[in-house]
Coordinates of C-alpha atoms in Angstrom, one line a residue:
Chain J
X1 CA -144.0 3.8 -133.0
X2 CA -140.9 1.9 -132.4
X3 CA -138.8 2.6 -129.3
X4 CA -135.3 1.5 -128.7
X5 CA -133.3 2.0 -125.5
X6 CA -130.0 3.6 -126.3
X7 CA -128.8 4.1 -122.8
X8 CA -130.3 3.2 -119.4
X9 CA -128.2 4.0 -116.4
X10 CA -129.4 4.6 -112.8
X11 CA -131.6 7.7 -113.5
X12 CA -130.4 8.5 -116.9
X13 CA -132.5 7.3 -119.9
X14 CA -132.0 7.8 -123.6
X15 CA -134.5 6.5 -126.1
X16 CA -134.6 6.4 -129.8
X17 CA -138.2 6.7 -131.0
X18 CA -139.3 6.1 -134.5
X19 CA -142.5 7.6 -135.9
X20 CA -142.9 10.6 -133.6
X21 CA -142.5 14.3 -134.0
X22 CA -142.7 17.5 -132.1
X23 CA -146.4 16.9 -131.7
X24 CA -145.7 14.4 -129.0
X25 CA -142.2 15.3 -127.8
X26 CA -142.5 19.0 -127.2
X27 CA -145.5 18.7 -125.0
X28 CA -144.0 15.7 -123.2
X29 CA -140.8 17.5 -122.4
X30 CA -142.7 20.7 -121.4
X31 CA -144.8 18.7 -118.9
X32 CA -141.8 16.7 -117.6
X33 CA -140.1 20.0 -116.6
X34 CA -143.1 20.7 -114.3
X35 CA -141.8 17.8 -112.2
X36 CA -139.1 18.9 -109.7
X37 CA -137.3 15.6 -109.8
X38 CA -136.7 16.0 -113.6
X39 CA -133.3 17.4 -114.2
X40 CA -133.1 17.0 -118.0
X41 CA -135.9 16.3 -120.5
X42 CA -135.0 17.1 -124.0
X43 CA -135.3 15.7 -127.6
X44 CA -133.7 16.2 -131.0
X45 CA -134.5 14.8 -134.4
X46 CA -131.7 12.4 -135.4
X47 CA -132.1 14.0 -138.9
X48 CA -134.5 16.7 -140.0
X49 CA -135.7 14.5 -142.9
X50 CA -136.5 11.5 -140.8
X51 CA -139.1 10.9 -138.2
X52 CA -136.6 9.6 -135.7
X53 CA -136.3 11.2 -132.3
X54 CA -133.6 11.0 -129.7
X55 CA -135.1 11.6 -126.2
X56 CA -133.0 12.2 -123.1
X57 CA -134.4 12.0 -119.6
X58 CA -132.4 12.5 -116.4
X59 CA -134.1 12.4 -113.0
X60 CA -133.1 12.8 -109.3
X61 CA -135.2 11.1 -106.6
X62 CA -137.6 9.4 -109.0
X63 CA -137.1 6.8 -111.7
X64 CA -137.3 8.1 -115.3
X65 CA -140.2 5.6 -116.0
X66 CA -142.2 7.0 -113.1
X67 CA -141.6 10.6 -114.2
X68 CA -142.7 9.7 -117.7
X69 CA -145.9 8.0 -116.7
X70 CA -146.9 10.7 -114.3
X71 CA -146.2 13.4 -116.9
X72 CA -148.3 11.6 -119.5
X73 CA -151.1 11.1 -116.9
X74 CA -151.1 14.9 -116.4
X75 CA -151.1 15.5 -120.1
X76 CA -154.0 13.1 -120.8
X77 CA -155.9 14.7 -117.9
X78 CA -155.4 18.2 -119.4
X79 CA -156.5 16.9 -122.8
X80 CA -159.6 15.3 -121.4
X81 CA -160.4 18.6 -119.7
X82 CA -159.9 20.5 -122.9
X83 CA -162.2 18.1 -124.8
X84 CA -165.0 18.5 -122.3
X85 CA -164.6 22.3 -122.3
X86 CA -164.9 22.2 -126.1
X87 CA -167.9 20.0 -126.1
X88 CA -169.7 22.2 -123.6
X89 CA -168.9 25.4 -125.5
X90 CA -169.9 23.9 -128.8
X91 CA -173.3 22.6 -127.4
X92 CA -174.0 26.1 -126.1
X93 CA -173.8 27.4 -129.6
X94 CA -176.6 25.2 -130.7
Chain P
X1 CA -158.4 25.9 -119.3
X2 CA -161.1 27.8 -121.0
X3 CA -162.4 28.0 -124.5
X4 CA -164.3 30.9 -125.9
X5 CA -165.8 30.6 -129.4
X6 CA -165.6 33.7 -131.5
X7 CA -166.7 32.6 -134.9
X8 CA -168.3 29.3 -136.0
X9 CA -169.8 29.4 -139.4
X10 CA -169.3 27.0 -142.3
X11 CA -165.8 25.9 -142.6
X12 CA -164.4 28.5 -140.2
X13 CA -164.0 28.2 -136.5
X14 CA -162.2 30.9 -134.4
X15 CA -161.8 30.5 -130.7
X16 CA -159.7 31.7 -127.7
X17 CA -157.9 29.1 -125.6
X18 CA -157.0 30.5 -122.2
X19 CA -154.8 29.1 -119.3
X20 CA -152.8 26.9 -121.6
X21 CA -149.1 26.6 -122.4
X22 CA -147.5 27.3 -125.7
X23 CA -146.6 23.6 -125.9
X24 CA -150.2 22.5 -125.6
X25 CA -151.4 25.1 -128.2
X26 CA -148.8 24.0 -130.7
X27 CA -149.4 20.3 -130.1
X28 CA -153.1 20.9 -130.7
X29 CA -152.4 22.8 -133.9
X30 CA -150.0 20.1 -135.1
X31 CA -152.5 17.4 -134.3
X32 CA -155.2 19.1 -136.3
X33 CA -152.8 19.2 -139.3
X34 CA -151.1 15.8 -139.1
X35 CA -153.2 13.4 -137.1
X36 CA -156.8 13.8 -138.0
X37 CA -157.9 11.3 -140.6
X38 CA -159.7 12.4 -143.8
X39 CA -160.4 10.9 -147.2
X40 CA -158.4 11.7 -150.3
X41 CA -157.7 10.0 -153.6
X42 CA -154.7 7.7 -153.1
X43 CA -154.4 5.7 -156.3
X44 CA -155.6 6.2 -159.9
X45 CA -156.1 3.5 -162.5
X46 CA -156.1 4.9 -166.0
X47 CA -158.1 3.2 -168.7
X48 CA -157.7 6.0 -171.3
X49 CA -156.0 9.4 -171.2
X50 CA -155.8 11.3 -174.5
X51 CA -155.3 14.6 -172.8
X52 CA -152.1 16.7 -172.9
X53 CA -151.7 16.2 -169.1
X54 CA -149.5 13.3 -168.1
X55 CA -151.1 10.5 -166.0
X56 CA -149.1 11.3 -162.9
X57 CA -149.8 15.0 -163.1
X58 CA -153.5 14.3 -163.4
X59 CA -153.3 11.8 -160.6
X60 CA -151.7 14.4 -158.4
X61 CA -154.4 16.9 -159.2
X62 CA -157.1 14.3 -158.3
X63 CA -155.3 13.6 -155.1
X64 CA -155.4 17.2 -154.0
X65 CA -159.2 17.5 -154.4
X66 CA -160.7 17.7 -150.9
X67 CA -163.2 15.0 -150.3
X68 CA -166.1 15.1 -147.8
X69 CA -165.5 12.5 -145.2
X70 CA -168.1 10.8 -143.1
X71 CA -167.3 10.6 -139.4
X72 CA -167.7 6.9 -139.2
X73 CA -167.6 3.9 -141.5
X74 CA -164.1 3.6 -142.8
X75 CA -160.9 2.1 -141.5
X76 CA -157.3 2.7 -142.4
X77 CA -156.1 0.5 -145.3
X78 CA -153.2 -0.9 -143.2
X79 CA -155.6 -1.8 -140.4
X80 CA -158.2 -3.4 -142.7
X81 CA -158.7 -7.2 -142.6
X82 CA -158.9 -7.3 -146.4
X83 CA -155.2 -6.7 -146.7
X84 CA -155.6 -5.3 -150.2
X85 CA -156.6 -1.7 -149.4
X86 CA -159.4 -2.1 -152.0
X87 CA -162.4 -3.3 -150.2
X88 CA -165.5 -1.2 -149.5
X89 CA -164.5 -0.9 -145.8
X90 CA -161.2 0.9 -146.4
X91 CA -161.6 2.5 -149.8
X92 CA -164.0 4.4 -152.1
X93 CA -164.1 4.3 -155.9
X94 CA -164.6 7.4 -157.9
X95 CA -164.9 7.0 -161.6
X96 CA -164.4 9.6 -164.3
X97 CA -165.4 9.3 -167.9
X98 CA -165.3 12.3 -170.2
X99 CA -164.9 13.4 -173.8
X100 CA -163.7 16.7 -175.2
X101 CA -164.2 19.5 -176.0
X102 CA -164.9 20.1 -172.4
X103 CA -163.4 21.2 -169.1
X104 CA -163.5 18.3 -166.8
X105 CA -164.7 19.4 -163.3
X106 CA -164.7 17.7 -159.9
X107 CA -168.4 17.2 -160.3
X108 CA -167.8 14.8 -163.1
X109 CA -166.4 12.3 -160.6
X110 CA -168.9 9.6 -159.7
X111 CA -168.4 8.1 -156.3
X112 CA -169.3 4.6 -155.0
X113 CA -170.3 6.3 -151.7
X114 CA -172.5 9.4 -151.8
X115 CA -170.9 10.6 -148.6
X116 CA -167.4 10.7 -150.0
X117 CA -167.3 13.2 -152.9
X118 CA -165.5 16.4 -153.7
X119 CA -166.4 19.3 -151.5
X120 CA -167.3 21.3 -154.5
X121 CA -168.5 20.2 -158.0
X122 CA -166.9 23.1 -159.8
X123 CA -163.2 22.5 -159.3
X124 CA -161.5 22.3 -162.7
X125 CA -159.4 19.2 -163.2
X126 CA -158.3 19.5 -166.8
X127 CA -159.2 20.5 -170.3
X128 CA -160.0 18.1 -173.1
X129 CA -159.9 19.1 -176.7
X130 CA -162.2 17.8 -179.4
X131 CA -162.1 14.0 -179.6
X132 CA -159.9 13.5 -176.6
X133 CA -161.2 10.9 -174.2
X134 CA -160.5 10.4 -170.5
X135 CA -161.5 7.3 -168.5
X136 CA -160.1 6.5 -165.0
X137 CA -160.9 4.9 -161.7
X138 CA -159.6 6.8 -158.6
X139 CA -159.4 5.0 -155.3
X140 CA -159.8 7.2 -152.2
X141 CA -158.6 6.1 -148.7
X142 CA -158.3 7.5 -145.2
X143 CA -155.0 9.1 -144.3
X144 CA -153.3 11.6 -142.1
X145 CA -151.6 14.9 -142.9
X146 CA -148.3 13.5 -141.5
X147 CA -148.1 11.2 -144.5
X148 CA -149.1 13.6 -147.3
X149 CA -150.4 17.2 -147.4
X150 CA -153.5 16.1 -149.3
X151 CA -154.7 14.6 -146.0
X152 CA -154.5 17.9 -144.1
X153 CA -157.9 18.7 -142.8
X154 CA -157.6 22.4 -142.4
X155 CA -155.5 25.5 -142.3
X156 CA -154.8 26.2 -138.6
X157 CA -152.9 29.0 -137.0
X158 CA -152.8 30.8 -133.7
X159 CA -151.4 34.0 -132.2
X160 CA -151.0 35.2 -128.7
X161 CA -153.8 37.3 -127.4
X162 CA -152.8 40.9 -127.9
X163 CA -152.6 43.1 -124.8
X164 CA -152.8 46.8 -125.5
X165 CA -152.0 49.2 -122.7
X166 CA -152.7 52.9 -123.1
X167 CA -151.1 55.3 -120.5
X168 CA -153.7 58.0 -120.3
X169 CA -151.3 60.4 -118.6
X170 CA -148.9 60.3 -121.5
X171 CA -151.4 60.1 -124.3
X172 CA -152.1 63.4 -126.1
X173 CA -154.8 62.0 -128.4
X174 CA -152.7 63.0 -131.4
X175 CA -154.1 60.1 -133.5
X176 CA -150.7 59.1 -135.0
X177 CA -151.1 55.5 -133.7
X178 CA -154.6 55.2 -135.2
X179 CA -153.2 56.2 -138.6
X180 CA -150.2 53.9 -138.3
X181 CA -152.2 50.8 -137.4
X182 CA -152.7 48.6 -140.6
X183 CA -155.7 46.8 -139.1
X184 CA -157.9 49.5 -137.7
X185 CA -157.4 48.3 -134.1
X186 CA -157.4 51.7 -132.5
X187 CA -159.7 54.7 -132.7
X188 CA -160.1 58.2 -131.3
X189 CA -163.4 58.9 -129.6
X190 CA -164.0 62.3 -128.0
X191 CA -160.3 63.0 -127.7
X192 CA -159.8 59.6 -126.0
X193 CA -157.9 56.8 -127.5
X194 CA -159.8 53.5 -127.5
X195 CA -159.1 50.0 -128.6
X196 CA -161.8 49.2 -131.2
X197 CA -160.9 45.6 -132.1
X198 CA -158.2 43.9 -130.1
X199 CA -158.5 40.6 -131.9
X200 CA -157.4 42.1 -135.2
X201 CA -154.1 43.2 -133.7
X202 CA -151.1 41.4 -135.2
X203 CA -148.6 42.7 -132.6
X204 CA -146.8 44.6 -135.4
X205 CA -146.2 47.5 -132.9
X206 CA -146.5 50.2 -135.7
X207 CA -148.6 52.1 -133.1
X208 CA -145.8 51.9 -130.5
X209 CA -143.3 53.3 -133.1
X210 CA -145.6 56.0 -134.2
X211 CA -146.4 57.3 -130.7
X212 CA -144.3 60.4 -129.8
X213 CA -144.8 60.0 -126.0
X214 CA -144.5 56.3 -125.5
X215 CA -148.0 56.2 -124.3
X216 CA -149.0 52.8 -125.8
X217 CA -147.7 49.4 -125.0
X218 CA -148.4 46.3 -127.0
X219 CA -147.6 42.7 -126.0
X220 CA -148.8 39.2 -126.4
X221 CA -150.2 37.0 -123.6
X222 CA -148.4 33.6 -123.8
X223 CA -151.2 31.9 -121.9
X224 CA -154.0 32.9 -124.2
X225 CA -154.2 31.7 -127.8
X226 CA -156.4 33.0 -130.6
X227 CA -157.0 30.1 -132.9
X228 CA -158.2 30.2 -136.5
X229 CA -159.3 26.9 -138.0
X230 CA -160.4 26.9 -141.6
X231 CA -161.4 23.4 -142.8
X232 CA -160.7 22.3 -146.4
X233 CA -164.3 21.1 -146.4
X234 CA -163.7 17.4 -145.7
X235 CA -164.7 17.6 -142.1
X236 CA -166.4 20.3 -140.1
X237 CA -163.9 22.4 -138.1
X238 CA -165.4 21.6 -134.7
X239 CA -165.0 17.9 -135.4
X240 CA -161.4 18.5 -136.5
X241 CA -160.6 20.0 -133.1
X242 CA -162.3 17.2 -131.2
X243 CA -160.7 14.5 -133.3
X244 CA -157.3 16.1 -132.9
X245 CA -157.7 16.0 -129.1
X246 CA -158.8 12.4 -129.2
X247 CA -155.9 11.4 -131.4
X248 CA -153.5 13.0 -128.9
X249 CA -155.0 11.1 -126.0
X250 CA -154.5 7.9 -127.9
X251 CA -151.0 8.9 -128.9
X252 CA -149.8 9.6 -125.3
X253 CA -151.5 6.4 -124.2
X254 CA -149.7 4.4 -126.8
X255 CA -146.4 6.0 -125.8
X256 CA -146.7 5.1 -122.2
X257 CA -147.6 1.5 -123.1
X258 CA -144.6 1.3 -125.4
X259 CA -142.3 2.6 -122.7
X260 CA -143.6 0.2 -120.1
X261 CA -142.9 -2.7 -122.5
X262 CA -139.2 -1.8 -122.6

């Protein structure tokens, strides 16, 4: 995963990320929108044949970095919850 | 978030994921396909090939054979200290030696690790005619579906949970919807329309079209996902799901770290 900062103004961040796809980006943007201080959270593939993503984040009232870290925290929390739920249900089958 | 297991036998695992978003369901599906590591033949060294099949075609066929993968014991070749991608920690050698007339099957591959071998011994590889000899060494390595489809661990798909609403005031029990349904989801019991098997519904709405009184409504619940995971045999389907979630946790962790370093 290689990340390059394309633009970084006050609360406006654009990143160019290599090596990532919808697997990470779609869930990330979806979770970012749950945050009221996020005005824009979107991504596109620079080219459909490459694994290069252009990610745009615009916030109001919070720094983009903070919005990102809290969104990923929430995502990881949900994933850990999902993992525990699976492990419990699978054990019950045995 | 809740999980309800519907089917769990052999290579198939069906479950319902509730209270989740479409983004999470899709990310989970994609992670199962592109992130979970599994073994597959990655390089073939030919000693002798008298067959009518070109080396590269045969190598491709060998690569597509699903291999059983142990949960532990191997590292990715690019993370291995050996640097060559050929040591016993990051690779497995499968040798094949055959002479025609014969149909070479996957069971003819001899592995250096008993735990890494084709999921079935009866997959045909190629046909050798009288006197034709084949001798090769295939090297299997760990990889992810994102790099090549041979490393996809399973066929995964999901649909929204079907919600079928029958308005008993409008329903005349004519049975036209039961006839129209291609999956046998509905049935008439004592002049009453009932849903026999809601999970088989594909949301095609043939029943809605067939109904003369608009008594039936069919929709999908975008917070409930019916997953079907069918493993290729390399890894058990329950492990695929758990490994997929673990890979996602790592992925998001790495992402945050990379962003902080900027």
